[in-house]
Tab-separated table of C-alpha atoms and ligand atoms in Angstrom:
chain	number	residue	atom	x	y	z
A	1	UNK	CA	9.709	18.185	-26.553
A	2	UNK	CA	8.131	17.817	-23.384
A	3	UNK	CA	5.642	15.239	-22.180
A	4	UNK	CA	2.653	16.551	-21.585
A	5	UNK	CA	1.091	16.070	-18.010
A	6	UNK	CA	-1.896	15.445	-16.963
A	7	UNK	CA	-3.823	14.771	-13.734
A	8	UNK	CA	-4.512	10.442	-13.974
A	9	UNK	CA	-8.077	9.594	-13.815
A	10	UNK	CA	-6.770	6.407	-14.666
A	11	UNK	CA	-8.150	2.860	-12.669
A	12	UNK	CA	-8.592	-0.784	-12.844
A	13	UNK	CA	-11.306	-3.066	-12.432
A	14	UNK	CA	-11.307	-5.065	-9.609
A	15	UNK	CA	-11.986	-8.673	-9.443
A	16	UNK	CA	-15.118	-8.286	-7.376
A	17	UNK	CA	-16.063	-5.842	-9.527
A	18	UNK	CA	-15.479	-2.696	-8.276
A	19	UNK	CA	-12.992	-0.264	-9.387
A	20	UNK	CA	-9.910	1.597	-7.638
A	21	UNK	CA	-8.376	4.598	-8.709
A	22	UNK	CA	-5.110	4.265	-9.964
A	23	UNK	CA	-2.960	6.580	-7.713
A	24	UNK	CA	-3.810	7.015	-3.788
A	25	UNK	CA	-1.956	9.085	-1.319
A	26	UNK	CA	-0.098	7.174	1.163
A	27	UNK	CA	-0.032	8.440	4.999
A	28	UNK	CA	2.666	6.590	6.447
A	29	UNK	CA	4.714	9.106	8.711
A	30	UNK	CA	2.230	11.879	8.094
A	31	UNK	CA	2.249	12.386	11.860
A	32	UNK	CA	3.104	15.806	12.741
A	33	UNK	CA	0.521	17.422	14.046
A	34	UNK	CA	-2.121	18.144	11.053
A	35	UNK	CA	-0.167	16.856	8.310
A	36	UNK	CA	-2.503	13.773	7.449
A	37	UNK	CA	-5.689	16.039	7.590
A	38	UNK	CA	-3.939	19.053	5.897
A	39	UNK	CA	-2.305	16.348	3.084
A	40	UNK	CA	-5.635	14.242	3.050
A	41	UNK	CA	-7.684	17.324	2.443
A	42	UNK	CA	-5.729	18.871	-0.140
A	43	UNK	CA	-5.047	15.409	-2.185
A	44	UNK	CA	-8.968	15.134	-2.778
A	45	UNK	CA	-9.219	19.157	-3.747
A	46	UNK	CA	-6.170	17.852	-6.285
A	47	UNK	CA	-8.284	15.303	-7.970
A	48	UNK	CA	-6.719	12.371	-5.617
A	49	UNK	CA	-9.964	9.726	-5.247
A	50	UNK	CA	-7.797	6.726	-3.574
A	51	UNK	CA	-6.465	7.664	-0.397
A	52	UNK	CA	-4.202	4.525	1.842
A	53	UNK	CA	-4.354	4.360	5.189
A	54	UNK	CA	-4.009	1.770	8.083
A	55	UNK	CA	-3.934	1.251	11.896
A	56	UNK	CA	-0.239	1.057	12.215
A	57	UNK	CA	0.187	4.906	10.743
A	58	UNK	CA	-1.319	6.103	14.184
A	59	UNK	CA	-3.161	9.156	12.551
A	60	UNK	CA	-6.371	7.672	11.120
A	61	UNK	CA	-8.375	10.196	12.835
A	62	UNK	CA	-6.447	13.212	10.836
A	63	UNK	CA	-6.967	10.864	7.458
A	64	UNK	CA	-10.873	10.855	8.422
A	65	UNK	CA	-10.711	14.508	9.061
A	66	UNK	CA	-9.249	15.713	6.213
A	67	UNK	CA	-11.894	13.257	4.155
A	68	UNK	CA	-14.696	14.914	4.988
A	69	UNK	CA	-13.065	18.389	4.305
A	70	UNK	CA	-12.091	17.016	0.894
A	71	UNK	CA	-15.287	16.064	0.381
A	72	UNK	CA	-16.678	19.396	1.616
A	73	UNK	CA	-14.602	21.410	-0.173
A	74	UNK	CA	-14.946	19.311	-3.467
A	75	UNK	CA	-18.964	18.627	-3.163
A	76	UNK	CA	-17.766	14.811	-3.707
A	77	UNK	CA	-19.687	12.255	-2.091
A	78	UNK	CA	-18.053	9.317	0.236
A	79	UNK	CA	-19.195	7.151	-2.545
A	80	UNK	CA	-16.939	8.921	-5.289
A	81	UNK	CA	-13.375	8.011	-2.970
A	82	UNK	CA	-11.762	4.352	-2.431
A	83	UNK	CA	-10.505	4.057	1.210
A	84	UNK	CA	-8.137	1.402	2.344
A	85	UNK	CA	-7.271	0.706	6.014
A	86	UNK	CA	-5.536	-2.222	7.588
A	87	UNK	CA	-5.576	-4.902	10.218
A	88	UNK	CA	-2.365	-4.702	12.393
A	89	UNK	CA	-0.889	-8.131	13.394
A	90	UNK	CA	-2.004	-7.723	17.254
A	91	UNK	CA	-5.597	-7.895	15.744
A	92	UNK	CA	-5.237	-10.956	13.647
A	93	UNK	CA	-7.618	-13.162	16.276
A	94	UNK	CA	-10.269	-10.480	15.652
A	95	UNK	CA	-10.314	-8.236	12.539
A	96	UNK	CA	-13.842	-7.306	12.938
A	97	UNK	CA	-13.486	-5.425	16.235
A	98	UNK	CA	-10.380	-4.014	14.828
A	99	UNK	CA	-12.036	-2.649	11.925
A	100	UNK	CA	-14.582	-1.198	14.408
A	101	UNK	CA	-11.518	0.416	15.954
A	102	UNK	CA	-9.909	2.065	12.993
A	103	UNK	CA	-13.800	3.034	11.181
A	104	UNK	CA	-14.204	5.015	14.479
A	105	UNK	CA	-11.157	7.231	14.249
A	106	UNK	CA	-11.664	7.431	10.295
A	107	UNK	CA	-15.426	8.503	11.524
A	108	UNK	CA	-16.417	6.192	8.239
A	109	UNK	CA	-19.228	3.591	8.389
A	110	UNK	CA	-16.956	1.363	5.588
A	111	UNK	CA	-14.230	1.358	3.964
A	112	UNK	CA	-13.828	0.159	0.067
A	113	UNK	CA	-10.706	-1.823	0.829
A	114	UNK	CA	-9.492	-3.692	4.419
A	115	UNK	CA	-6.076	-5.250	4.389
A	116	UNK	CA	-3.900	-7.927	5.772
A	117	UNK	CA	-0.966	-5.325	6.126
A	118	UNK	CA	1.745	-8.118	7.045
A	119	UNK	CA	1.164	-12.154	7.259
A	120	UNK	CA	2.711	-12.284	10.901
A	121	UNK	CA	0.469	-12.161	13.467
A	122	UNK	CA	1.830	-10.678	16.854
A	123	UNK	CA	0.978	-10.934	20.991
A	124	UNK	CA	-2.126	-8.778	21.400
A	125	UNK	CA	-1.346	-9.376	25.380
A	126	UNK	CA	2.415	-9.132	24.789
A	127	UNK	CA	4.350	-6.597	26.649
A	128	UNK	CA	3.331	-3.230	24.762
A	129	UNK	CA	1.151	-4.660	22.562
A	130	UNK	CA	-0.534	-1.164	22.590
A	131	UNK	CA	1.958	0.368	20.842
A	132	UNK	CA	1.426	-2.661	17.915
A	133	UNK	CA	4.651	-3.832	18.602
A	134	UNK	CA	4.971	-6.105	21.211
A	135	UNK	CA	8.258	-7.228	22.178
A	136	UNK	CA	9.475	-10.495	24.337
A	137	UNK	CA	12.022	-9.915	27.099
A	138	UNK	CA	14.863	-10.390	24.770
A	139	UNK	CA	13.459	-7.273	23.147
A	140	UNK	CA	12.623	-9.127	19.668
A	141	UNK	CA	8.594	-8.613	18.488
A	142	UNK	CA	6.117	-10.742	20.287
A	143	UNK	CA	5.215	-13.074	17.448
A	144	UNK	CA	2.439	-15.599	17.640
A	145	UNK	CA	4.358	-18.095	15.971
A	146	UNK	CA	1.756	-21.154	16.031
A	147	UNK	CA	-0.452	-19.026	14.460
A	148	UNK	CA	-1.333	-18.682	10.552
A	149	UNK	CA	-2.183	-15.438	8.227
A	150	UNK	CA	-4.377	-18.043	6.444
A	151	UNK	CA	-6.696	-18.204	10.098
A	152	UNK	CA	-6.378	-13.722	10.237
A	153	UNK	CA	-7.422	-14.181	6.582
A	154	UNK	CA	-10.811	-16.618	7.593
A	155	UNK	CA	-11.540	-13.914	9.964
A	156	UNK	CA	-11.164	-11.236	8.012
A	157	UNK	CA	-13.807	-12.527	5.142
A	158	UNK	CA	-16.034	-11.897	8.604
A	159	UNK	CA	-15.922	-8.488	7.629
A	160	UNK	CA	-17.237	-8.072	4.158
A	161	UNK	CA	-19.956	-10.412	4.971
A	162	UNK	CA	-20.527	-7.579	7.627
A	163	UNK	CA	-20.363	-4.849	4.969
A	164	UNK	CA	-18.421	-3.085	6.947
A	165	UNK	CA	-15.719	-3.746	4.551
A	166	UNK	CA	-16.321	-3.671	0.734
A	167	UNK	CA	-13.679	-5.895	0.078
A	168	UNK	CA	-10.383	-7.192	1.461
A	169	UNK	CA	-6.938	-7.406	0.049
A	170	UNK	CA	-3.814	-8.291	1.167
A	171	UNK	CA	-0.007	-6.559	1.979
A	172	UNK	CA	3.348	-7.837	1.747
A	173	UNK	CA	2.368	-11.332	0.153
A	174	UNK	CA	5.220	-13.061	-1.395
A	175	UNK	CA	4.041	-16.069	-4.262
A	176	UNK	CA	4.001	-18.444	-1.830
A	177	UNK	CA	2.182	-16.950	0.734
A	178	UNK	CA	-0.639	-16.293	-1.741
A	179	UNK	CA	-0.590	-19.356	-3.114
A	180	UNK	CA	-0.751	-21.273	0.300
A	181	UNK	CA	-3.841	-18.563	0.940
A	182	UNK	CA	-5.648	-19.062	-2.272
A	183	UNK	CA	-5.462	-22.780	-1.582
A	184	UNK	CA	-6.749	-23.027	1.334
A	185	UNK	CA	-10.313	-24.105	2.148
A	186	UNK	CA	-11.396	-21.103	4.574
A	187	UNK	CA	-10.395	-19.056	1.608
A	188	UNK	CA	-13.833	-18.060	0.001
A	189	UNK	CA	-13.091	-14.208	-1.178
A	190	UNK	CA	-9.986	-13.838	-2.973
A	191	UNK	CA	-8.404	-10.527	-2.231
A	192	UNK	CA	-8.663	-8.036	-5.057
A	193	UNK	CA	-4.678	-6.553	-3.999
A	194	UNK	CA	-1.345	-7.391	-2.963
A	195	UNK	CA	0.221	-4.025	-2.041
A	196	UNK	CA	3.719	-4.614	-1.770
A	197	UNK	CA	7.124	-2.264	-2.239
A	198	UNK	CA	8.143	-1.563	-5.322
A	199	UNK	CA	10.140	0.593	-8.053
A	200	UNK	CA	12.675	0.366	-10.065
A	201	UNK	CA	15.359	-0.864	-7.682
A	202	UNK	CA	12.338	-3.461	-6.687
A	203	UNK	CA	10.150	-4.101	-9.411
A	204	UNK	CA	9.264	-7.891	-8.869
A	205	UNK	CA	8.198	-9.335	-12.065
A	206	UNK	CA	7.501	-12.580	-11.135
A	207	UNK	CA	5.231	-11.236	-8.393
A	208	UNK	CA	3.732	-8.860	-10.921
A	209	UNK	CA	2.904	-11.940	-13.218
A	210	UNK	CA	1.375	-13.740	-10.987
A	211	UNK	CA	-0.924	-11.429	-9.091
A	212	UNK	CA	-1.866	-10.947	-12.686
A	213	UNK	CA	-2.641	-14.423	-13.750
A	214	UNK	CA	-5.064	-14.715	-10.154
A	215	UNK	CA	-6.614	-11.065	-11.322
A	216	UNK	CA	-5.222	-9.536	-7.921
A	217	UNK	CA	-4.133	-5.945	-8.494
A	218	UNK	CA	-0.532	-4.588	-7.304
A	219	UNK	CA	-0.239	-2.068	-4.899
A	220	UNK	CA	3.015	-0.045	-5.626
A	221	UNK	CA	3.763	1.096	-1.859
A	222	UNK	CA	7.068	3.266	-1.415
A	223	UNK	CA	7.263	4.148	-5.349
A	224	UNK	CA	9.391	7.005	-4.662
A	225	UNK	CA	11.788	4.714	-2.690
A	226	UNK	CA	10.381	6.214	0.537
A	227	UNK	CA	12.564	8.524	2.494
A	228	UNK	CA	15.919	9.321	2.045
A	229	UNK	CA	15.441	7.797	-1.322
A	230	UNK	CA	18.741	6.654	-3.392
A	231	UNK	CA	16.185	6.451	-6.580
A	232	UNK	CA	15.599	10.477	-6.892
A	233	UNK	CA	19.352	10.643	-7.768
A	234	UNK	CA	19.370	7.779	-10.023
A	235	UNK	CA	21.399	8.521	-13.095
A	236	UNK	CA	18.621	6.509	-15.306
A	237	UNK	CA	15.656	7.852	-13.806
A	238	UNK	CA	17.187	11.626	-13.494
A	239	UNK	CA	17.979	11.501	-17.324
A	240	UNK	CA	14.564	10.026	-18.319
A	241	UNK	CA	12.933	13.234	-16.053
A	242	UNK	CA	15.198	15.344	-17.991
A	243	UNK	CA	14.635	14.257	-21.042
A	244	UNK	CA	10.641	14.335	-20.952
A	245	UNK	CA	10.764	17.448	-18.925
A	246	UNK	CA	9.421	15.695	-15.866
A	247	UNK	CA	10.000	15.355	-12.646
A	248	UNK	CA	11.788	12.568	-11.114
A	249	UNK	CA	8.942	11.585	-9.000
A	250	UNK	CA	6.363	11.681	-12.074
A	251	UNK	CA	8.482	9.255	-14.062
A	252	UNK	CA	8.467	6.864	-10.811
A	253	UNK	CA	4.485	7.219	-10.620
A	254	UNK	CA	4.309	7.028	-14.116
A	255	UNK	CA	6.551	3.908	-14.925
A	256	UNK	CA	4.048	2.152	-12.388
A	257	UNK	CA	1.172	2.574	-14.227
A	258	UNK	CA	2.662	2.203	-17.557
A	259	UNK	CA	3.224	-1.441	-16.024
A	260	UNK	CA	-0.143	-1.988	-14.822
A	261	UNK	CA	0.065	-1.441	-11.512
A	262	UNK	CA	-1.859	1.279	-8.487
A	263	UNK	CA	0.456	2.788	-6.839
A	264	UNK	CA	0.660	5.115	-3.767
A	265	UNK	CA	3.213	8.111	-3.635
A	266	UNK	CA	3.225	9.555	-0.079
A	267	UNK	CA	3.317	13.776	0.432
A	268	UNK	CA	2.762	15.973	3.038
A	269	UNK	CA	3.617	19.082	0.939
A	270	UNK	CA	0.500	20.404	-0.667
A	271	UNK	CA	2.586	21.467	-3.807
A	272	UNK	CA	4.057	17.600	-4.201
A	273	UNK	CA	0.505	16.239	-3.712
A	274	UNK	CA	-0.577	18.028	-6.403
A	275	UNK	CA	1.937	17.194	-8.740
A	276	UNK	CA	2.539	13.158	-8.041
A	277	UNK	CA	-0.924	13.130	-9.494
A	278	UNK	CA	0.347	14.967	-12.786
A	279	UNK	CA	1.101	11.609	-14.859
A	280	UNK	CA	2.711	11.240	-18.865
A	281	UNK	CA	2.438	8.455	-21.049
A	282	UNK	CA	5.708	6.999	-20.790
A	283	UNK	CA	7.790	5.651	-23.699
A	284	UNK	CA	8.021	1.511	-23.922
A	285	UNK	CA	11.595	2.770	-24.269
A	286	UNK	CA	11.599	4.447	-21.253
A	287	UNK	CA	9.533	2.084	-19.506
A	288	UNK	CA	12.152	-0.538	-20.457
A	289	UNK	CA	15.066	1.279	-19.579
A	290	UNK	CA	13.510	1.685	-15.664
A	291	UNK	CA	13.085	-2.267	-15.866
A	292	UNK	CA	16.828	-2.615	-16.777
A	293	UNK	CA	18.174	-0.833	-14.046
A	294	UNK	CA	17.760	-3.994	-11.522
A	295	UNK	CA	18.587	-6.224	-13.828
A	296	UNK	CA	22.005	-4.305	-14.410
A	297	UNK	CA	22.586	-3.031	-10.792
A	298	UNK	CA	20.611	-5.972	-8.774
A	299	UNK	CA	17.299	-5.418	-6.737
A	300	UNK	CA	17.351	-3.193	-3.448
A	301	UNK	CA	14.511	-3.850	-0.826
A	302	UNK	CA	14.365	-0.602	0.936
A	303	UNK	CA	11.622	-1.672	3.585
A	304	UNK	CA	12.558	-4.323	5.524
A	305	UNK	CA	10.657	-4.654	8.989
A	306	UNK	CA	12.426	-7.463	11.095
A	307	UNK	CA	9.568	-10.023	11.271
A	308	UNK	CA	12.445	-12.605	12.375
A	309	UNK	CA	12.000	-16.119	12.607
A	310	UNK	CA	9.381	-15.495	9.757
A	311	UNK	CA	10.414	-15.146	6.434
A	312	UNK	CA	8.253	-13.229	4.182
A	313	UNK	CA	9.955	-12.542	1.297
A	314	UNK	CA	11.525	-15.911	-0.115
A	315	UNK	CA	10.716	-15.392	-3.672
A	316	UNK	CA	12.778	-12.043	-4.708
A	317	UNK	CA	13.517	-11.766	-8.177
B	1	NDP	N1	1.650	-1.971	3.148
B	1	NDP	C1	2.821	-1.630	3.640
B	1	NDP	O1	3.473	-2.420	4.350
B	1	NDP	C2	3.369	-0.300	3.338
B	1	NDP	C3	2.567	0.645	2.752
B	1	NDP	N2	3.048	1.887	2.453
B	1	NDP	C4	2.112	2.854	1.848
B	1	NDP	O2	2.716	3.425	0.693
B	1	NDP	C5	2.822	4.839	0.856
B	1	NDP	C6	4.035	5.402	0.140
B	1	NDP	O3	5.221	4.866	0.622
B	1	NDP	P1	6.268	5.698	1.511
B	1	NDP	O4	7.154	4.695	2.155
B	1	NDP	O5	5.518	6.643	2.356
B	1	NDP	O6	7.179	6.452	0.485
B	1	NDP	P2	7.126	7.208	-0.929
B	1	NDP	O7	7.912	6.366	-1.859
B	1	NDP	O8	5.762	7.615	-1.278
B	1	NDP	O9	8.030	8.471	-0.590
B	1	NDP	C7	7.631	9.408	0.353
B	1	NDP	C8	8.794	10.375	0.535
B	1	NDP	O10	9.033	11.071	-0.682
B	1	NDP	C9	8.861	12.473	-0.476
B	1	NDP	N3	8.217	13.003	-1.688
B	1	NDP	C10	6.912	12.958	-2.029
B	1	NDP	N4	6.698	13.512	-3.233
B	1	NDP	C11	7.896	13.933	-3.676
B	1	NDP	C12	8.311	14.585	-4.849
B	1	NDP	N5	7.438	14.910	-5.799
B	1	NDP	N6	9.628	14.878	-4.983
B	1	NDP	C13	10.508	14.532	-4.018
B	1	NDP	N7	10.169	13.898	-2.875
B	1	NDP	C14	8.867	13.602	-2.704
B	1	NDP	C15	8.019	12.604	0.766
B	1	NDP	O11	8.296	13.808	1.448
B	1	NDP	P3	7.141	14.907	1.744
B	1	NDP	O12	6.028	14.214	2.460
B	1	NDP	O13	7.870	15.891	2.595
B	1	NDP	O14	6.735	15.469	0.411
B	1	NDP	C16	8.513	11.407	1.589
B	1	NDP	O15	9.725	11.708	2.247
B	1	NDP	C17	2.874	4.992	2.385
B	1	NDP	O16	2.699	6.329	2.784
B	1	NDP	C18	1.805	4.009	2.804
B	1	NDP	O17	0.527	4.552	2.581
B	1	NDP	C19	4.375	2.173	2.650
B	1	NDP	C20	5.232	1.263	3.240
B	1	NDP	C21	4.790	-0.048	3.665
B	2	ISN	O1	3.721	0.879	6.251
B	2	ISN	C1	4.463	0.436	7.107
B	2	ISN	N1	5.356	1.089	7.814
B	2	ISN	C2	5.982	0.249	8.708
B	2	ISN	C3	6.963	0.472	9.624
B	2	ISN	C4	7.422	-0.567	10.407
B	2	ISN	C5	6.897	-1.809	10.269
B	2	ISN	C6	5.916	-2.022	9.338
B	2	ISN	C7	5.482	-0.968	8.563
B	2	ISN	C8	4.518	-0.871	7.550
B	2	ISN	O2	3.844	-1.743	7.116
């Protein structure tokens, strides 16, 4: 029999009390010309009320565009969607005048979620810092190396206090980078996510647990393995799709939030968009089985920025 599918009007609770819808469209590498505002647009016409943005994407105008023809076209409100941007590490000395920066293109006057997208801050005078990746003459990134996320994070609180920012969260936080940030005294407002990547060939239980246990919520970023993706062949997660009638990509989105997570499949396709928001209620069976599949064939990080000397990820499971 087949599963039946549904769009998800699933969220959590947040721990400042707010709540985020459970799916969001990502925008990373929407960047031909139109495809954010077209993909944006359409998402929120689908039912999508989360949509994930951020500085580094380079098309936050075309997300803000194709918000407010969403919410034309639906008769929504810019109260009734959850928007997440984020600081870039060549802003990490001043996230309020980034935030200024991105809120312009998005042509928003907040946003429900600003994020720490990586805990490496870089050389905003560094030799095409512009770009947000400055590089020294040896052609590695410009990293401010004396520097510490847990001062970008300080600064960042500047911005809720501002209300230009209805929360904060952070990105790419191993254990014990959060713990080192929830530790610290200038920590005052505890982010309400980690967005990190993962699926089944990265599914970081021991992360999972313990954003848990501090009531932060996971962010599933790349769920579908991003592009080129090795799990849309996977033998497991093929014959799960098949067997619940399914597409591969809904058992991905719907494994992560049969495990408690948000999550944030990417499309440009208007077709895609629609369906990655078409969710089942997976079997614990099946949920299980996806969980196996590292534990059988080992984990596989699939995006891997070289923030070199810094090591973010020193916890893997
Ligand atoms: N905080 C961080 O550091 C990071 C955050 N992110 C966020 O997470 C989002 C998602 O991650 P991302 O890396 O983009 O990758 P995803 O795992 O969402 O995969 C996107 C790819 O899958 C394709 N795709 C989408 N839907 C389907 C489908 N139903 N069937 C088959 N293929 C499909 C897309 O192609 P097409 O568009 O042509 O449909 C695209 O090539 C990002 O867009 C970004 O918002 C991602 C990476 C890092
Ligand atoms: O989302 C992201 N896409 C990227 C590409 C290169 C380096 C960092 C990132 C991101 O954080």
């Amino acid at each position: 029999m087949p599963a039946t599918l549904s769009n998800s009007t699933k969220t959590y609770s947040l721990n400042n009390g707010a709540v985020i819808p459970a799916i969001g469209l990502g925008t990373w590498r929407a960047t031909n010309e139109g495809d954010a505002q077209r993909a944006v647009a359409a998402a929120i016409v689908a039912g999508y009320r989360h949509i994930d943005a951020a500085w580094a994407y380079g098309n936050e105008k075309e997300v803000g565009v194709g918000i407010k023809e969403g919410l034309a076209a639906t008769g929504l409100e810019r109260k009734d969607i959850f928007v997440t941007t984020k600081l870039w590490g060549t802003f990490h000395h001043d996230p309020e005048a980034a935030l200024d920066i991105s809120l312009e293109r998005l042509g928003l006057d907040y946003v429900d979620q600003y994020m720490m997208h990586w805990p490496v801050a870089l050389n905003p005078n560094g030799k095409g810092a512009e770009t947000g990746f400055p590089v020294l003459p040896s052609g590695k990134r410009d990293i401010l190396l004396d520097w510490s996320f847990v001062k970008s994070y300080e600064n960042l609180q500047k911005t809720v206090v501002s209300g230009k920012a209805k929360a904060i969260g952070v990105s790419n936080f191993s254990i014990k980078n959060l713990k080192t940030l929830l530790a610290a005294e200038t920590t005052k407002i505890k982010p309400i996510c980690n967005q990190v990547e993962a699926h089944p060939y990265l599914p970081q239980p021991k992360l999972l647990a313990y954003c848990k246990s501090e009531d932060i919520l996971i962010t599933a970023y790349s769920p579908l393995g991003s592009i080129d993706s090795p799990l849309l062949q996977d033998e497991t997660v093929v014959a799960i799709a098949k067997k619940n009638g399914v597409s591969v990509a809904q058992v991905l989105i719907s494994w992560a939030l049969w495990r408690g997570t948000a999550v944030l499949p990417k499309s440009v396709s208007a077709a895609r968009i629609a369906s990655n928001l078409q969710v089942f209620e997976l079997s614990n069976e099946d949920g299980e089985a996806l969980n196996q599949i590292s534990v059988t064939k080992g984990s596989q990080r699939l995006i891997s920025p070289d923030w070199s000397p810094v090591v973010i990820f020193e916890d893997e499971d």
